[in-house]
JSON list of C-alpha atoms in Angstrom, two decimals:
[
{"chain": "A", "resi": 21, "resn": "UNK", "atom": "CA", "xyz": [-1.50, 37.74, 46.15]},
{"chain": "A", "resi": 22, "resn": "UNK", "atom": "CA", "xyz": [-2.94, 35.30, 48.57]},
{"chain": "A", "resi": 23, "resn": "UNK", "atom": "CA", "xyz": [-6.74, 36.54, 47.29]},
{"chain": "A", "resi": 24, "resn": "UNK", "atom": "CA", "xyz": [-6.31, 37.94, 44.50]},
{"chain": "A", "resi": 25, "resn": "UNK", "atom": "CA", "xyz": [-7.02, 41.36, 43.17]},
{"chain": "A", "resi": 26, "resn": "UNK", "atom": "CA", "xyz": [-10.72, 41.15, 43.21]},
{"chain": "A", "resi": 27, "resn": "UNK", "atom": "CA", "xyz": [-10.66, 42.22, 47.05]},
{"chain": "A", "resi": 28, "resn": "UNK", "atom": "CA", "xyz": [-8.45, 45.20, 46.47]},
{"chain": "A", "resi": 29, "resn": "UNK", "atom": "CA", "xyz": [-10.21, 45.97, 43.17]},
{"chain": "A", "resi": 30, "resn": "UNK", "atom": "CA", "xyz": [-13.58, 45.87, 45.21]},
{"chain": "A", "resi": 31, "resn": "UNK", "atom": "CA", "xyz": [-11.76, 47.34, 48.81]},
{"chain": "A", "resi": 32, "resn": "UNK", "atom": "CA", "xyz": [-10.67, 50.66, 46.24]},
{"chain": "A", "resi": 33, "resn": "UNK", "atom": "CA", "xyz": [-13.73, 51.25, 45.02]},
{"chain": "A", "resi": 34, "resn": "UNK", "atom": "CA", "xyz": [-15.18, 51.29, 48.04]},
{"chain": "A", "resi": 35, "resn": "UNK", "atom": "CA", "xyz": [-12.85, 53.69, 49.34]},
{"chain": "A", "resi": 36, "resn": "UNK", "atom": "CA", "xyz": [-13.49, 55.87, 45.91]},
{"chain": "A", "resi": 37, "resn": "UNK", "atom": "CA", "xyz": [-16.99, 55.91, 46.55]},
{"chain": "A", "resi": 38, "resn": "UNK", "atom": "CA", "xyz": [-16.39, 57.74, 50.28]},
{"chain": "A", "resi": 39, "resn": "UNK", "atom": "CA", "xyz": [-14.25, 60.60, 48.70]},
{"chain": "A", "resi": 40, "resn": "UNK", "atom": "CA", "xyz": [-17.71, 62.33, 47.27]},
{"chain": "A", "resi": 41, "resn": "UNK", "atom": "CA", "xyz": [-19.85, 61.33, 50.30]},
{"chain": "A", "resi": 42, "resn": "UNK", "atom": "CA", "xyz": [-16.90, 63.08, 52.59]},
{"chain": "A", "resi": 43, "resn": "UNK", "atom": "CA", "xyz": [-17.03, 65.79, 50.41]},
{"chain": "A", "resi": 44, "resn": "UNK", "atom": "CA", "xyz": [-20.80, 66.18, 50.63]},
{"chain": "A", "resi": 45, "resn": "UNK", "atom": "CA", "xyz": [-20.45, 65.31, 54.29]},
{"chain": "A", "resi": 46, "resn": "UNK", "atom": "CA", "xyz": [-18.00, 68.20, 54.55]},
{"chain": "A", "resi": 47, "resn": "UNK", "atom": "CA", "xyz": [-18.80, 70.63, 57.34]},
{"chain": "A", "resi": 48, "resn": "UNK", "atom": "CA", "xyz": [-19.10, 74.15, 55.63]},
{"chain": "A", "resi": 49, "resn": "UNK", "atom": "CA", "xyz": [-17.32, 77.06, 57.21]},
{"chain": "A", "resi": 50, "resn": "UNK", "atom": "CA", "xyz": [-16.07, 74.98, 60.33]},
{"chain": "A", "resi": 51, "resn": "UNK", "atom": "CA", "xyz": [-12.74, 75.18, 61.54]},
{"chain": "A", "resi": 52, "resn": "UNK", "atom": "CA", "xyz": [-12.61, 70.84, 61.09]},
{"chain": "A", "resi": 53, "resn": "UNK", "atom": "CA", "xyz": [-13.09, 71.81, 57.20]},
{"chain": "A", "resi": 54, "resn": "UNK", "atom": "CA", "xyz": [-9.03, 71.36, 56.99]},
{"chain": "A", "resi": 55, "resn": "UNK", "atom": "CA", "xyz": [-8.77, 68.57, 58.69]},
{"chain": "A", "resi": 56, "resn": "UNK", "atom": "CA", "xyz": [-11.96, 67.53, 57.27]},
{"chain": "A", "resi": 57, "resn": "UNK", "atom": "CA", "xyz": [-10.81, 68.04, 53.69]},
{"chain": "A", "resi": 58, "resn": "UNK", "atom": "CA", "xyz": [-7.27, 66.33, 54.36]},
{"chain": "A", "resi": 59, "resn": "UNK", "atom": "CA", "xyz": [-8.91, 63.25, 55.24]},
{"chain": "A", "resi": 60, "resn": "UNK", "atom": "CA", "xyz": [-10.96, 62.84, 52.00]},
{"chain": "A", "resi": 61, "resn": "UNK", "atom": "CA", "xyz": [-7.50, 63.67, 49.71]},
{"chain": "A", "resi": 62, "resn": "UNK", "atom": "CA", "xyz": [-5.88, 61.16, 51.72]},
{"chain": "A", "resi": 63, "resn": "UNK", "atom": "CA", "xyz": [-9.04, 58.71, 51.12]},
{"chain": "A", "resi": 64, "resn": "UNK", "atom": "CA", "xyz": [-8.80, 59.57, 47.53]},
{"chain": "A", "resi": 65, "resn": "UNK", "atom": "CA", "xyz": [-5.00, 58.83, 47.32]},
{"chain": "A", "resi": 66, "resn": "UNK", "atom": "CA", "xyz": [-5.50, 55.05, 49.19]},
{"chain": "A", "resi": 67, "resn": "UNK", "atom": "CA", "xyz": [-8.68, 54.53, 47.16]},
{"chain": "A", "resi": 68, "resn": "UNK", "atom": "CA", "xyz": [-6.99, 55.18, 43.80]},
{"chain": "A", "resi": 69, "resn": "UNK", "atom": "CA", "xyz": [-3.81, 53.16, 44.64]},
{"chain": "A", "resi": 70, "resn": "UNK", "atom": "CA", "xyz": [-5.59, 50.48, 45.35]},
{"chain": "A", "resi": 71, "resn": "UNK", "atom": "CA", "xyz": [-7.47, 50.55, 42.21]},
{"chain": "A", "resi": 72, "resn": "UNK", "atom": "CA", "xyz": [-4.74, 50.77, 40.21]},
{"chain": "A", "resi": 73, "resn": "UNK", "atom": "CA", "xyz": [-3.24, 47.88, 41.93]},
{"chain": "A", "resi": 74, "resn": "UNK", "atom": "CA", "xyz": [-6.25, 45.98, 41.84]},
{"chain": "A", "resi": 75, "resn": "UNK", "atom": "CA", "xyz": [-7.60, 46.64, 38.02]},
{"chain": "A", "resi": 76, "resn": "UNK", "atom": "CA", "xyz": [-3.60, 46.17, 36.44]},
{"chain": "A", "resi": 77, "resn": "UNK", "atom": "CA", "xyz": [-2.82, 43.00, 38.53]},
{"chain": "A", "resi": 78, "resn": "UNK", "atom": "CA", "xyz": [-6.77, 41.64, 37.53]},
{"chain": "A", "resi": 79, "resn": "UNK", "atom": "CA", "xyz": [-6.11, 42.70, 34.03]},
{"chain": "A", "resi": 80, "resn": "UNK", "atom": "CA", "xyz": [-2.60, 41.03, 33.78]},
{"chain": "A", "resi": 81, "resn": "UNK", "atom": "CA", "xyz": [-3.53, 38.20, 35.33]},
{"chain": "A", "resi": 82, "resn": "UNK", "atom": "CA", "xyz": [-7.42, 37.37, 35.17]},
{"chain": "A", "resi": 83, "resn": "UNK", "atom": "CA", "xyz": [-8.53, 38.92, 32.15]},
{"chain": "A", "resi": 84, "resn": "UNK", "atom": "CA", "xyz": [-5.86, 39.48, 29.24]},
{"chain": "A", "resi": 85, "resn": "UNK", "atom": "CA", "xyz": [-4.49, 35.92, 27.56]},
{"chain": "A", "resi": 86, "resn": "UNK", "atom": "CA", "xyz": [-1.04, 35.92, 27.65]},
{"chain": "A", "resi": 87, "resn": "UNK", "atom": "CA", "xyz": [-0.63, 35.02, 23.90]},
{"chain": "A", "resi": 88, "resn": "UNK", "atom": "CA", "xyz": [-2.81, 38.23, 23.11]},
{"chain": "A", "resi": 89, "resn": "UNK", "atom": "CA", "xyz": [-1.56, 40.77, 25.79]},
{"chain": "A", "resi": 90, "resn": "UNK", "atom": "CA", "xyz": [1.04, 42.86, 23.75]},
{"chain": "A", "resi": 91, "resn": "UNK", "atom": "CA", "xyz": [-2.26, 43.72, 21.37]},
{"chain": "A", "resi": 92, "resn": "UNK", "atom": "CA", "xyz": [-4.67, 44.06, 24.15]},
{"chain": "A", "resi": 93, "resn": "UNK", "atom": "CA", "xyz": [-2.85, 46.04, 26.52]},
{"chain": "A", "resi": 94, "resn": "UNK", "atom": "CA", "xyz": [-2.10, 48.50, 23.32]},
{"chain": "A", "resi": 95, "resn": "UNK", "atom": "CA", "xyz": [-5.48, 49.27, 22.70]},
{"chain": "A", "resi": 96, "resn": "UNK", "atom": "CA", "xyz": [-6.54, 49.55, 26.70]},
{"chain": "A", "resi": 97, "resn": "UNK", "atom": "CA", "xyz": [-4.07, 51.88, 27.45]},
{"chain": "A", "resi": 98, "resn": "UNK", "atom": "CA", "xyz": [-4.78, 54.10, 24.57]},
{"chain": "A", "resi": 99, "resn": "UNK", "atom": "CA", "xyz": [-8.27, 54.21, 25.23]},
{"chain": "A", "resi": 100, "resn": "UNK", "atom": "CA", "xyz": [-7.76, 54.92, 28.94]},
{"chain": "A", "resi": 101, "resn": "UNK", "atom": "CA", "xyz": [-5.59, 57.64, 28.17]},
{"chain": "A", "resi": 102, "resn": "UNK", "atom": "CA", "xyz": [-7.96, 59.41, 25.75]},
{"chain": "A", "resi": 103, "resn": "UNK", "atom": "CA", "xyz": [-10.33, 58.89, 28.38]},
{"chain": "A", "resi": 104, "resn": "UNK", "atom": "CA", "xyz": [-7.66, 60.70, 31.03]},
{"chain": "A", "resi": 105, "resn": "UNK", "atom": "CA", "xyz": [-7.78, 63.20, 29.00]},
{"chain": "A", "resi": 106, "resn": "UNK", "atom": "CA", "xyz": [-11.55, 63.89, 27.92]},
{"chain": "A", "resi": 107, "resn": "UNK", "atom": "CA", "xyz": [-12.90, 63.26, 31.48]},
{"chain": "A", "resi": 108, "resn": "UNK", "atom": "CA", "xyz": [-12.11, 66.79, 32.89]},
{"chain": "A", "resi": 109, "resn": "UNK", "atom": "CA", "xyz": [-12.96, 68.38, 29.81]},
{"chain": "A", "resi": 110, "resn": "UNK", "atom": "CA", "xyz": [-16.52, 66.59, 30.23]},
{"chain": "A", "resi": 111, "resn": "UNK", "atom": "CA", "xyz": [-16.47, 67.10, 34.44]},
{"chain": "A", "resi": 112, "resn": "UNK", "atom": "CA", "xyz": [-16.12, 71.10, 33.42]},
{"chain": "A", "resi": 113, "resn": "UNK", "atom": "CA", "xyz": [-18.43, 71.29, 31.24]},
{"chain": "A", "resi": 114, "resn": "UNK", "atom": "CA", "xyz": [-20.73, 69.38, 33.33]},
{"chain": "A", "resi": 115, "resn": "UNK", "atom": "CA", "xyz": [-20.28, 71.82, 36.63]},
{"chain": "A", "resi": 116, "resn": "UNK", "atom": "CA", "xyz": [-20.72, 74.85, 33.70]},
{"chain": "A", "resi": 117, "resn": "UNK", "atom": "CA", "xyz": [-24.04, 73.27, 33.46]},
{"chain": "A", "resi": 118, "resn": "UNK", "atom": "CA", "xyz": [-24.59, 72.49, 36.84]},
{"chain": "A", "resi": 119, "resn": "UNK", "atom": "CA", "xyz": [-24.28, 76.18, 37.86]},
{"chain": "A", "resi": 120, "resn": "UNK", "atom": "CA", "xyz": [-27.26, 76.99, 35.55]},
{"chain": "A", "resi": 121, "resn": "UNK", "atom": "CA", "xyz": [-30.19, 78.36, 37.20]},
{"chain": "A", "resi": 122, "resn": "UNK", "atom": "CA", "xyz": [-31.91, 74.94, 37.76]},
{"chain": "A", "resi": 123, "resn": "UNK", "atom": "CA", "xyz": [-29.38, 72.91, 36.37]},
{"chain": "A", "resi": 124, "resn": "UNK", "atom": "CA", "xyz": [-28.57, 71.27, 39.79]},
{"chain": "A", "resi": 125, "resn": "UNK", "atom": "CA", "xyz": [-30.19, 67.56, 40.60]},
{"chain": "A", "resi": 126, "resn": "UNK", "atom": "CA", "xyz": [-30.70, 68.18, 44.35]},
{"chain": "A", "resi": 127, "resn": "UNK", "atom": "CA", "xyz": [-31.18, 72.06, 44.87]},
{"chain": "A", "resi": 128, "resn": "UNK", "atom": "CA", "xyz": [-31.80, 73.00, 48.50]},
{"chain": "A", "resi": 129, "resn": "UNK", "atom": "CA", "xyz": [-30.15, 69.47, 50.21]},
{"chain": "A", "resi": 130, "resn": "UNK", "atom": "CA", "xyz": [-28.21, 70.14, 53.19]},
{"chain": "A", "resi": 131, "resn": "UNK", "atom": "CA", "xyz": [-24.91, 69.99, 53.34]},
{"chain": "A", "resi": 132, "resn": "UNK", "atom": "CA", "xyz": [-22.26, 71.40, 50.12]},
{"chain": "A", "resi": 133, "resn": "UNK", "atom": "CA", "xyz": [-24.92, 73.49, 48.15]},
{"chain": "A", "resi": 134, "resn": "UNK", "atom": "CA", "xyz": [-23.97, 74.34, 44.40]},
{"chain": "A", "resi": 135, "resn": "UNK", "atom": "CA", "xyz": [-22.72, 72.61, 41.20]},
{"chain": "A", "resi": 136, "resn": "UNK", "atom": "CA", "xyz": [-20.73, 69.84, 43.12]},
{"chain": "A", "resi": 137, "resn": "UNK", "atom": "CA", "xyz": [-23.52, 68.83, 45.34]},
{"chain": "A", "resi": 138, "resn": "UNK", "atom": "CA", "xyz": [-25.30, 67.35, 41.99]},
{"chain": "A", "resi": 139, "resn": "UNK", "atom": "CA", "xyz": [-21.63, 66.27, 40.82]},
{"chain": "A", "resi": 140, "resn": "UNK", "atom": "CA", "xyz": [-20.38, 64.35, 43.77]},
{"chain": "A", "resi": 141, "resn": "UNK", "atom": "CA", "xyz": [-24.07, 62.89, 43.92]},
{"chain": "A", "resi": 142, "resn": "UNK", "atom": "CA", "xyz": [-23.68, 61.94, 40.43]},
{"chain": "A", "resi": 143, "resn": "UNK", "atom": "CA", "xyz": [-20.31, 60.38, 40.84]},
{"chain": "A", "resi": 144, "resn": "UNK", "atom": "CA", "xyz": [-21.92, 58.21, 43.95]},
{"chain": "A", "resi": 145, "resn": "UNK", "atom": "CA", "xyz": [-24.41, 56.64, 41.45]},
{"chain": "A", "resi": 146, "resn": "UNK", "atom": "CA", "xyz": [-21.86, 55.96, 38.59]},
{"chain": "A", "resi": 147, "resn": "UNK", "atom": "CA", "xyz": [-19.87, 54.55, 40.93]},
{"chain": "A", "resi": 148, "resn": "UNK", "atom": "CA", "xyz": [-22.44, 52.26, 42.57]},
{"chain": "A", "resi": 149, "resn": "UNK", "atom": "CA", "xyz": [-23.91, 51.18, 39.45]},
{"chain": "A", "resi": 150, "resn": "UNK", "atom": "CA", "xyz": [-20.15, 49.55, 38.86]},
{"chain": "A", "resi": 151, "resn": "UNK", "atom": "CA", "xyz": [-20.00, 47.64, 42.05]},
{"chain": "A", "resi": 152, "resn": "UNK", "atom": "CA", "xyz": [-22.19, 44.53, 40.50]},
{"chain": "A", "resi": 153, "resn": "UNK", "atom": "CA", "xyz": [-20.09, 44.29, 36.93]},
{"chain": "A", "resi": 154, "resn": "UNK", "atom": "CA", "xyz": [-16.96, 44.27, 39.87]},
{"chain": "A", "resi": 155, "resn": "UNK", "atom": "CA", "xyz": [-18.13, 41.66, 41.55]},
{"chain": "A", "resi": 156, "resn": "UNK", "atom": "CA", "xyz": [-19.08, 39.82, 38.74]},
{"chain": "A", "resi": 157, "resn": "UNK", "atom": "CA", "xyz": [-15.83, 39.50, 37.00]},
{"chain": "A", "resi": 158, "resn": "UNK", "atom": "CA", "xyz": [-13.86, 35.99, 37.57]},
{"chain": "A", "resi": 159, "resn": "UNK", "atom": "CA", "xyz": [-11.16, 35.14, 39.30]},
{"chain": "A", "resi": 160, "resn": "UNK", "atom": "CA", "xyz": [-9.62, 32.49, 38.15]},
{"chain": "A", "resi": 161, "resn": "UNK", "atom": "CA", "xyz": [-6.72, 33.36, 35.51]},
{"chain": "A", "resi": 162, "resn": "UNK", "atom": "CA", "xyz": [-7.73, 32.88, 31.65]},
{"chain": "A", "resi": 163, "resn": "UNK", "atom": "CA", "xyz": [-4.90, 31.20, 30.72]},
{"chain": "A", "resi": 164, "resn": "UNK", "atom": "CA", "xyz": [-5.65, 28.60, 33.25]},
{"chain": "A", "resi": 165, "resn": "UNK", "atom": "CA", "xyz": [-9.47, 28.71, 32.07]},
{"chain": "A", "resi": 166, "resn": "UNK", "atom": "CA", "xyz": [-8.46, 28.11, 28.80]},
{"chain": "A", "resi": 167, "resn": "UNK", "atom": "CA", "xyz": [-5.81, 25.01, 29.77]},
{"chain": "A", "resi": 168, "resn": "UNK", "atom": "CA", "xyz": [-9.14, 23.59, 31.47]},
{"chain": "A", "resi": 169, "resn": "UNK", "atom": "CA", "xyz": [-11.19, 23.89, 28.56]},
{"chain": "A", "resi": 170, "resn": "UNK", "atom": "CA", "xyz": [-8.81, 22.87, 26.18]},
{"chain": "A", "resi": 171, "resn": "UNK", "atom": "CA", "xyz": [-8.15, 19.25, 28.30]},
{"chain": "A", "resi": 172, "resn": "UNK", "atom": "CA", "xyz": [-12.20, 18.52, 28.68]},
{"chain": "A", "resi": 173, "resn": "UNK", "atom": "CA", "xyz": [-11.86, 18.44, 24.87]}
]
């Protein structure tokens, strides 16, 4: 609480963003490809905790106005959970396509060769491309915002 969820928001995606590049890093047909894959679901597990953490703490605290949050929250966690629910609907349907004769983004890269080599490359970039709209968001809570406001009037 001393800084805020911001740096465990920003900390979890960072840790997110490893998982794929371990699993792309992944030695193929090694005897470390245990150990090697027990590292990245641990990764995944810490990166997604903190995550959660961060993005419910920012969104209770930073984002959602306490008069509105009963309405807010409603509609959120509905629309999360149909999301929960499409995304590996969409992810399958996107490795069908990926194992298409040239359906890949990076055929012939070294390392994991296949449908999740384009996948987990994918999933970097999404990723990324949400680290500045992260880092963007405020930190100060809106009900204390709106207190400011409200007395410059």
């Amino acid at each position: 609480d001393r800084y805020g969820s911001k740096p465990v928001l920003v900390a979890g995606i960072a840790i997110v963003i490893g998982v794929p590049l371990g699993w792309l890093a992944m030695p193929v047909h090694s005897a470390w490809s245990l150990y090697w894959a027990a590292t990245i679901a641990v990764m995944a597990g810490v990166g997604a905790v903190a995550w959660e953490i961060g993005h419910n703490r920012m969104l209770y605290v930073n984002v959602v106005p306490a008069a509105k949050k009963m309405e807010y929250m409603a509609i959120f966690y509905a629309v999360v959970e149909i999301i929960r629910f499409i995304g590996p609907l969409a992810s399958g349907l996107l490795l069908d396509f990926l194992q298409e004769p040239g359906g890949g983004i990076m055929p012939g890269a070294v390392g994991m060769d296949g449908p999740y080599q384009s996948y987990f490359t994918l999933t970097i970039l999404i990723l990324v491309s949400s680290l500045p709209f992260l880092l963007r968001i405020r930190t100060m809570p809106i009900d204390d915002e709106m207190e400011a406001a409200a007395e410059k009037k």
